[in-house]
PDB file of C-alpha atoms and ligand atoms in Angstrom:
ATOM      1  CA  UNK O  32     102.409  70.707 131.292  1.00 51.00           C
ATOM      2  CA  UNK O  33     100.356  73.375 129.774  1.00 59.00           C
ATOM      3  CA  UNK O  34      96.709  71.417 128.649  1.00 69.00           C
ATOM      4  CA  UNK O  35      93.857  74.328 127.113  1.00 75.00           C
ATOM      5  CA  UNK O  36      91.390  72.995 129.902  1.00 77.00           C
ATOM      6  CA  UNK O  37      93.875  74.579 132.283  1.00 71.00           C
ATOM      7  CA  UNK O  38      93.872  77.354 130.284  1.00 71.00           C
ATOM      8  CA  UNK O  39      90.488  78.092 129.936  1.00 77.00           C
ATOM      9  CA  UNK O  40      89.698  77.533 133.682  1.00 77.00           C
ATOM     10  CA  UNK O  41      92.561  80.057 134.182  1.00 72.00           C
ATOM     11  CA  UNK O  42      90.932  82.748 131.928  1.00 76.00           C
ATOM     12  CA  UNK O  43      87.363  82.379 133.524  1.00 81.00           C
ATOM     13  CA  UNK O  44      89.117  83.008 136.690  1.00 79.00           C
ATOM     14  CA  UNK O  45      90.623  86.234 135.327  1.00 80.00           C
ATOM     15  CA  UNK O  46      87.661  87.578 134.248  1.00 82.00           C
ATOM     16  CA  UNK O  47      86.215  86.663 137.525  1.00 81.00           C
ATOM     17  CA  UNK O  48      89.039  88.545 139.366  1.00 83.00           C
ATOM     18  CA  UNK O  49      88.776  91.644 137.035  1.00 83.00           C
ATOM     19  CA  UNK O  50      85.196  91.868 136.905  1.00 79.00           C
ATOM     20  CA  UNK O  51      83.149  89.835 139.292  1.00 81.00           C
ATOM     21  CA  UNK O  52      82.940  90.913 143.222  1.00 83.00           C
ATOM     22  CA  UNK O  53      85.003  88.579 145.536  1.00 85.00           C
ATOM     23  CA  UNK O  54      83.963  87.065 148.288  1.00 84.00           C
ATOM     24  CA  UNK O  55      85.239  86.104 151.602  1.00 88.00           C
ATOM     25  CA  UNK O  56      85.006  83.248 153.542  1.00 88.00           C
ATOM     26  CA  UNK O  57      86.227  84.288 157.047  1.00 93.00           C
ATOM     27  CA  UNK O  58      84.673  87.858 157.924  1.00 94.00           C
ATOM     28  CA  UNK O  59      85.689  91.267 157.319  1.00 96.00           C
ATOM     29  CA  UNK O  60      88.593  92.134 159.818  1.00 96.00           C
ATOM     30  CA  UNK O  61      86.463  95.461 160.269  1.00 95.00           C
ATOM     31  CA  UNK O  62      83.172  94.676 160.323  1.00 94.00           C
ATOM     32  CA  UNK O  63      83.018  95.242 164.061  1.00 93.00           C
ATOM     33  CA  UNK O  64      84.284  98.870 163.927  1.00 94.00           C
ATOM     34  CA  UNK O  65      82.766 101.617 163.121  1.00 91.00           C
ATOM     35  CA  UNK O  66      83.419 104.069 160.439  1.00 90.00           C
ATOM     36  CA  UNK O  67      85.486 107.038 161.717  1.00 90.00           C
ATOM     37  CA  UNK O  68      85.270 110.425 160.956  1.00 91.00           C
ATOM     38  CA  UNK O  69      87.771 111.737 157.841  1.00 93.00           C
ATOM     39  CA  UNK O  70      87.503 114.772 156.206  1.00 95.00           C
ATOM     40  CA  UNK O  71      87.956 114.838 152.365  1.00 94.00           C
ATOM     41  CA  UNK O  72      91.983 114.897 152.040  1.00 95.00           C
ATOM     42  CA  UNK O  73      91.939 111.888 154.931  1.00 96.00           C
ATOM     43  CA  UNK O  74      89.337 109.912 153.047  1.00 96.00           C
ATOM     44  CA  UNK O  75      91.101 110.270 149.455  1.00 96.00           C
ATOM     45  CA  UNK O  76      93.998 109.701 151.028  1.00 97.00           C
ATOM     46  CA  UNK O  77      92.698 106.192 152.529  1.00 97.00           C
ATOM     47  CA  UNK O  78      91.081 105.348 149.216  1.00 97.00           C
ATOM     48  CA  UNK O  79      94.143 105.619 147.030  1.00 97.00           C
ATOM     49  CA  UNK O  80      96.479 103.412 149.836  1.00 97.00           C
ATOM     50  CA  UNK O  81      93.487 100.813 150.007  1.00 97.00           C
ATOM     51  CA  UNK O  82      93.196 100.986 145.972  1.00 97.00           C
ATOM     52  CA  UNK O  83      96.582 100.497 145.921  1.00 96.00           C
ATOM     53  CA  UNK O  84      95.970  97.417 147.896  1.00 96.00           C
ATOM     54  CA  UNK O  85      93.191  96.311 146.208  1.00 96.00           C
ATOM     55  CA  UNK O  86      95.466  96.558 142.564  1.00 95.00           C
ATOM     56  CA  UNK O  87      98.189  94.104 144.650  1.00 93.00           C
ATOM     57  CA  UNK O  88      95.912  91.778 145.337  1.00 94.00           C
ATOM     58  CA  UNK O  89      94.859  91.367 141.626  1.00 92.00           C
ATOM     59  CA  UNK O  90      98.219  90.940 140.778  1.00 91.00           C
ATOM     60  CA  UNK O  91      98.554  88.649 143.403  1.00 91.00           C
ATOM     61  CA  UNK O  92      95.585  86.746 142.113  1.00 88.00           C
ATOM     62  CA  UNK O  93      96.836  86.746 138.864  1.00 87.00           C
ATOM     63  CA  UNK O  94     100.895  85.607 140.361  1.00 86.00           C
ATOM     64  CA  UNK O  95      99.546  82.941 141.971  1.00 86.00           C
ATOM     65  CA  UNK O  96      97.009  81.425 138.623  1.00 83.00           C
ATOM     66  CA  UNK O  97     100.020  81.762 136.995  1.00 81.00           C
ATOM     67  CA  UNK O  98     101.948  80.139 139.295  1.00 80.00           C
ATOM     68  CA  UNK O  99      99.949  77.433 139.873  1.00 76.00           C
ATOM     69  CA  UNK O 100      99.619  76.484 136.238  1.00 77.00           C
ATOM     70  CA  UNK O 101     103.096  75.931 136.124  1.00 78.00           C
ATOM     71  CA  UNK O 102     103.913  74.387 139.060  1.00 71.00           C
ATOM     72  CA  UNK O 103     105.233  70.975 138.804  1.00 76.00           C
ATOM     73  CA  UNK O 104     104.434  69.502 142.458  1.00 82.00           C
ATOM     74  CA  UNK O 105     100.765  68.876 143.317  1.00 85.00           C
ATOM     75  CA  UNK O 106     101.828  69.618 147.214  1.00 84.00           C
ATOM     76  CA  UNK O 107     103.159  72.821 146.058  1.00 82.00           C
ATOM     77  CA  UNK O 108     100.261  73.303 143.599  1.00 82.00           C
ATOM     78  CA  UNK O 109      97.476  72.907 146.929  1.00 85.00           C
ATOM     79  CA  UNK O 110      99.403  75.007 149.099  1.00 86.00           C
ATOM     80  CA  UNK O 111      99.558  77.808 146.308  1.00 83.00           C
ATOM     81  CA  UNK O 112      95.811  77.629 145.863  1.00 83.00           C
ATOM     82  CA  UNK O 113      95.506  77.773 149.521  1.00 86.00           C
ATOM     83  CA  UNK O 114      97.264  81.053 149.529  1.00 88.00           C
ATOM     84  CA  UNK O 115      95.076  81.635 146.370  1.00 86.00           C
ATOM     85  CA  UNK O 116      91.645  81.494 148.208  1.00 90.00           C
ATOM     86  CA  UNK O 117      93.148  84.210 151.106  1.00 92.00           C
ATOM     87  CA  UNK O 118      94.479  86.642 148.261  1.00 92.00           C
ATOM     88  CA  UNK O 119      90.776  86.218 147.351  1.00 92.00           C
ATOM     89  CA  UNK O 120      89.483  87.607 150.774  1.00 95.00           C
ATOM     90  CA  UNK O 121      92.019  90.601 150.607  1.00 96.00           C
ATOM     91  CA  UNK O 122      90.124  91.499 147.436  1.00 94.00           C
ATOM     92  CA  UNK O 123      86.681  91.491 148.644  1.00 95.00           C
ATOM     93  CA  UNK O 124      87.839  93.182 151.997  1.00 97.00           C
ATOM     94  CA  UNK O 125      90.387  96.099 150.253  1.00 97.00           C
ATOM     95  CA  UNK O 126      87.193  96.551 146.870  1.00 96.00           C
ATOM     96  CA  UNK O 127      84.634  97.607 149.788  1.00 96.00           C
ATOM     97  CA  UNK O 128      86.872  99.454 151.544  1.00 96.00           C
ATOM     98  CA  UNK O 129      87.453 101.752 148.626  1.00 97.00           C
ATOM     99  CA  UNK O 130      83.788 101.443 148.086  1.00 96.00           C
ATOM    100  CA  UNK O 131      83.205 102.713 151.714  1.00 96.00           C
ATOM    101  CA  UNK O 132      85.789 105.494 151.195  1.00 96.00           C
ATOM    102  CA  UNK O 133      83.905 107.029 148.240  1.00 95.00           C
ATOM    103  CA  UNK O 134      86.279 105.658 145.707  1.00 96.00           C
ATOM    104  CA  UNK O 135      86.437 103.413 142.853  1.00 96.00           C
ATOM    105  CA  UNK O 136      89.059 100.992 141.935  1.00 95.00           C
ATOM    106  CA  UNK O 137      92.000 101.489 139.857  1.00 95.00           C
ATOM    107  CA  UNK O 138      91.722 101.498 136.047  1.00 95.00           C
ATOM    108  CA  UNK O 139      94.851  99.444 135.548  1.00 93.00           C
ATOM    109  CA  UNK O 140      93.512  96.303 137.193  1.00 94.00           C
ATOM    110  CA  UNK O 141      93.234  94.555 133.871  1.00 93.00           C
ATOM    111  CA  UNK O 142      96.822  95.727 132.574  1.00 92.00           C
ATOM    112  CA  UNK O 143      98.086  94.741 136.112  1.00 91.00           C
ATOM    113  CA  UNK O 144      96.004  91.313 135.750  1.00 92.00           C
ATOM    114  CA  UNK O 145      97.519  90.223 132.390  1.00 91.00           C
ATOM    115  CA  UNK O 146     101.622  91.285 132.902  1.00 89.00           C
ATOM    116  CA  UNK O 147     101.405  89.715 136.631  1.00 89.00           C
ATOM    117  CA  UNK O 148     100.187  86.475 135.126  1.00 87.00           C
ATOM    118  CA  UNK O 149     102.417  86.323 132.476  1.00 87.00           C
ATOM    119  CA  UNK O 150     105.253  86.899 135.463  1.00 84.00           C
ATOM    120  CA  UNK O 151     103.605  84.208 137.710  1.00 83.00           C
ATOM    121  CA  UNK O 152     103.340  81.857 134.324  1.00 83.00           C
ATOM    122  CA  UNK O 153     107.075  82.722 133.747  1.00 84.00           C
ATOM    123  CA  UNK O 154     108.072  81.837 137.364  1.00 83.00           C
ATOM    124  CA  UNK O 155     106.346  78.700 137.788  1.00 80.00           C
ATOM    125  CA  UNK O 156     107.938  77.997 133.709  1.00 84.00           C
ATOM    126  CA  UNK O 157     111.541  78.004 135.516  1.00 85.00           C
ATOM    127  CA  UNK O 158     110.962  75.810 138.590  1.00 84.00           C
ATOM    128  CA  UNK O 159     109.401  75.271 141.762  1.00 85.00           C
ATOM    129  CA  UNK O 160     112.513  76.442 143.995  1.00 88.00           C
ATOM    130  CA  UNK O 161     112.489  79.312 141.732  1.00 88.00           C
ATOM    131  CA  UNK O 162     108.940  79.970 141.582  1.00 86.00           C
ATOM    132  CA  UNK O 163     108.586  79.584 145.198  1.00 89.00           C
ATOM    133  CA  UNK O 164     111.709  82.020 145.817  1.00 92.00           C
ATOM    134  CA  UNK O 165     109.611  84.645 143.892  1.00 90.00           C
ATOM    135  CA  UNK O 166     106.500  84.174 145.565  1.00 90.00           C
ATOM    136  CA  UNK O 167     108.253  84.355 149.356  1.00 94.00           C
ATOM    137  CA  UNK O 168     110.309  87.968 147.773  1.00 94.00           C
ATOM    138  CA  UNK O 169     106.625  89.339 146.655  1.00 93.00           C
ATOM    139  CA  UNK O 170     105.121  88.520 149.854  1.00 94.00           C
ATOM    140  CA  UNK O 171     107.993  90.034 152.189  1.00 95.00           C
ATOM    141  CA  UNK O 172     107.891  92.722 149.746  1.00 94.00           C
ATOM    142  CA  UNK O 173     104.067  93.465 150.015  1.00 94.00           C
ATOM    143  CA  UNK O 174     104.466  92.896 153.392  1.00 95.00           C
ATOM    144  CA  UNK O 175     106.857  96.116 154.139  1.00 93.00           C
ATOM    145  CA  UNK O 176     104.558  97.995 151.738  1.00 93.00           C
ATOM    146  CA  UNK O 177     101.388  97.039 153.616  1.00 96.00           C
ATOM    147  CA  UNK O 178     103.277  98.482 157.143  1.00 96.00           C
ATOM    148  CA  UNK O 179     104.191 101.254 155.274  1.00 94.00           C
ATOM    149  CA  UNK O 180     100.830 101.757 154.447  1.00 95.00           C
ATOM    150  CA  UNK O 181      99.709 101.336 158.540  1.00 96.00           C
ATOM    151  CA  UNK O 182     101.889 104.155 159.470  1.00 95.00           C
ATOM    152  CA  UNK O 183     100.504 106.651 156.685  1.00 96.00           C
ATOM    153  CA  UNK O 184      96.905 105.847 156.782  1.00 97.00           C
ATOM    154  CA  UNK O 185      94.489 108.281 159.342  1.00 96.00           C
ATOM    155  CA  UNK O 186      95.516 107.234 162.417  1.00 95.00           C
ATOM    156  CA  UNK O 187      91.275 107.241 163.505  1.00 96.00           C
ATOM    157  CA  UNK O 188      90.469 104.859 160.108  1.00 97.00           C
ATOM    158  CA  UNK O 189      90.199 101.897 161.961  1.00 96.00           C
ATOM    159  CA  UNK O 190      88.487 100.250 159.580  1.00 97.00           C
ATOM    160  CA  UNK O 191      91.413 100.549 156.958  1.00 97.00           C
ATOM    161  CA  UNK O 192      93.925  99.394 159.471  1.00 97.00           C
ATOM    162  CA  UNK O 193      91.959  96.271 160.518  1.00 98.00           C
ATOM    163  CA  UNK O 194      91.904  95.359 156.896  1.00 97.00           C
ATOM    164  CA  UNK O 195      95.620  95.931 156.246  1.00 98.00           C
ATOM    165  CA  UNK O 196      96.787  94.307 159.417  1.00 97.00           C
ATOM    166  CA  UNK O 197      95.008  91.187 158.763  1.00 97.00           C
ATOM    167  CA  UNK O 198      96.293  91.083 155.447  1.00 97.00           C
ATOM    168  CA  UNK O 199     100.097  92.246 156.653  1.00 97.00           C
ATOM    169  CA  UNK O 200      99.745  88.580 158.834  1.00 97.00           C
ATOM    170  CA  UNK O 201      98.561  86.785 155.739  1.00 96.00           C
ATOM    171  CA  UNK O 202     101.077  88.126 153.755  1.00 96.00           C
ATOM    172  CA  UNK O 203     103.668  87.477 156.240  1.00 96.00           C
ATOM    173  CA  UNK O 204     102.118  83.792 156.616  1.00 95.00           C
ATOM    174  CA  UNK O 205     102.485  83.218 152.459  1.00 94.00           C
ATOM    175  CA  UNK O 206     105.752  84.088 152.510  1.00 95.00           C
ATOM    176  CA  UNK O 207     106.984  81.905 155.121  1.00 95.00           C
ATOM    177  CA  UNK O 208     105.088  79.073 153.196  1.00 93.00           C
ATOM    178  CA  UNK O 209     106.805  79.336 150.290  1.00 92.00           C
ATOM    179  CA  UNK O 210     110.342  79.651 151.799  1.00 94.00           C
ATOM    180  CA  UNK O 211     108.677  75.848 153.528  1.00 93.00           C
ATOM    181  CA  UNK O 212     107.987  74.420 150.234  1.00 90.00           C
ATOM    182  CA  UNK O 213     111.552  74.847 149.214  1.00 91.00           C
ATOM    183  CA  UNK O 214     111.222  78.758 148.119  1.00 92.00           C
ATOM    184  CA  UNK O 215     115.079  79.805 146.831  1.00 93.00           C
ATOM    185  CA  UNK O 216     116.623  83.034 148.442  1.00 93.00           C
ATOM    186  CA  UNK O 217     116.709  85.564 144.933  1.00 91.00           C
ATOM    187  CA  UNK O 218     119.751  87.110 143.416  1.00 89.00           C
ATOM    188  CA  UNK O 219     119.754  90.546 144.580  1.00 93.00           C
ATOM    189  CA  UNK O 220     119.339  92.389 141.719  1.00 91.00           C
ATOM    190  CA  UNK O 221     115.826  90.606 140.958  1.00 90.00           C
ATOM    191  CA  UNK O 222     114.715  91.778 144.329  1.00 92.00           C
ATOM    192  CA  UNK O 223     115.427  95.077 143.650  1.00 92.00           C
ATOM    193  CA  UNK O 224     114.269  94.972 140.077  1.00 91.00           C
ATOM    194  CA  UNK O 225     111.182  93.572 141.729  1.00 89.00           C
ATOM    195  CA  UNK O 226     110.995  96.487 144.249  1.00 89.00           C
ATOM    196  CA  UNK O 227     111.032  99.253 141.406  1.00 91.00           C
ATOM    197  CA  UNK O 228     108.293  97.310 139.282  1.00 88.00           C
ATOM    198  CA  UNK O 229     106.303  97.394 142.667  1.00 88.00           C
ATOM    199  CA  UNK O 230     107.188 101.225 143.305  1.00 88.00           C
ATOM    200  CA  UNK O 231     105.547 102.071 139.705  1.00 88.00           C
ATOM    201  CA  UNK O 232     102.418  99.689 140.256  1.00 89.00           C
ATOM    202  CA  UNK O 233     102.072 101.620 143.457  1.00 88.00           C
ATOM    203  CA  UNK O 234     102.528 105.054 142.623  1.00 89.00           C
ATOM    204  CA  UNK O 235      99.895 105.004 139.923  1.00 91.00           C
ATOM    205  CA  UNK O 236      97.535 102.833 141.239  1.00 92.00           C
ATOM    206  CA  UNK O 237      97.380 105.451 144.101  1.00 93.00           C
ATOM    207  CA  UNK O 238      96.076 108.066 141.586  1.00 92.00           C
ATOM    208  CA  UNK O 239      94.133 106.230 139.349  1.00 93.00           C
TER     209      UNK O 239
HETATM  210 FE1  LIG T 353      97.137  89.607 149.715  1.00 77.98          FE
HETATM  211 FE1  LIG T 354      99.817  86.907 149.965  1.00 77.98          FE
END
């Protein structure tokens, strides 16, 4: 199940996700809007949500590597690097963004990186219905955080709020993907183990 060529294509990719700049295939959902005016408490505000954004998505890149190593069904495997290739674009779009904002991006990317893949290897390790039921939680999950996030960013950053909207209907779309592959409803007390472990990756990515 687990061959080294796998492997090594997997680790090229995380060093690629930590350290390379992503790119994106459809455009930015702000590249038509202008850049509002924020003064300094808006603008670090907007920074830390959109590197808080920016450190889900590399989890999310490194969930669904892990994921897709494991995965037993080549339909399920396509579809997860599908999802893979738009977790991509939220990367590229949330990295400028903080870019834009004056900010840099968090320093617990790699530490982020490596524990989410060893979850995503984990899931996909237990089953596809399993695997799947994680990857539908995460996404409704992020998806709550992200309109969380609409409702406390400057309400004249219009830039940051096309960027999270787009992503919110991504996010939205993943999830219903994986509950279509066969995705299992989880035992309660994962999801809200899973919603603490999110709270934490939040809270500090939002400082540093
Ligand atoms: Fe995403
Ligand atoms: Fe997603």
């Amino acid at each position: 199940m687990l061959n080294l060529d796998k492997v090594i294509i997997e680790f090229d990719k995380g060093l690629r996700t930590l350290f390379a700049q992503a790119q994106s295939v459809r455009p930015f959902p702000d590249k038509d809007l202008p850049d509002a005016e924020l003064n300094e408490a808006e603008k670090k505000h907007a920074a830390g949500l959109m590197r808080v954004n920016h450190t889900g998505e590399i989890c999310a890149q490194a969930l669904y590597q892990g994921q897709a190593l494991t995965a037993r069904d080549p339909e399920v495997q396509k579809r997860l690097l599908l999802a893979a290739q738009e977790e991509t674009e939220h990367l590229a779009w949330t990295a400028k963004r903080v870019n834009e904002l004056g900010s840099h991006l968090s320093v617990l990317n790699p530490l982020m990186y490596t524990s989410s893949l060893a979850l995503g290897a984990f899931a996909g390790l237990i089953g596809d219905k399993w695997n799947l039921g994680f990857l539908a939680e995460t996404e409704r999950q992020v998806g709550a955080h992200l309109q969380s996030h609409l409702s406390s960013l400057p309400a004249q950053d219009a830039k940051s709020r096309a960027v999270v909207q787009q992503m919110y209907v991504d996010e939205v779309g993943h999830s219903e993907m994986a509950i279509e592959l066969g995705g299992a409803e989880l035992p309660l007390p994962v999801k809200l183990a899973m919603r603490a472990t999110g709270k934490v990756m939040t809270r500090t990515a939002y400082w540093v």
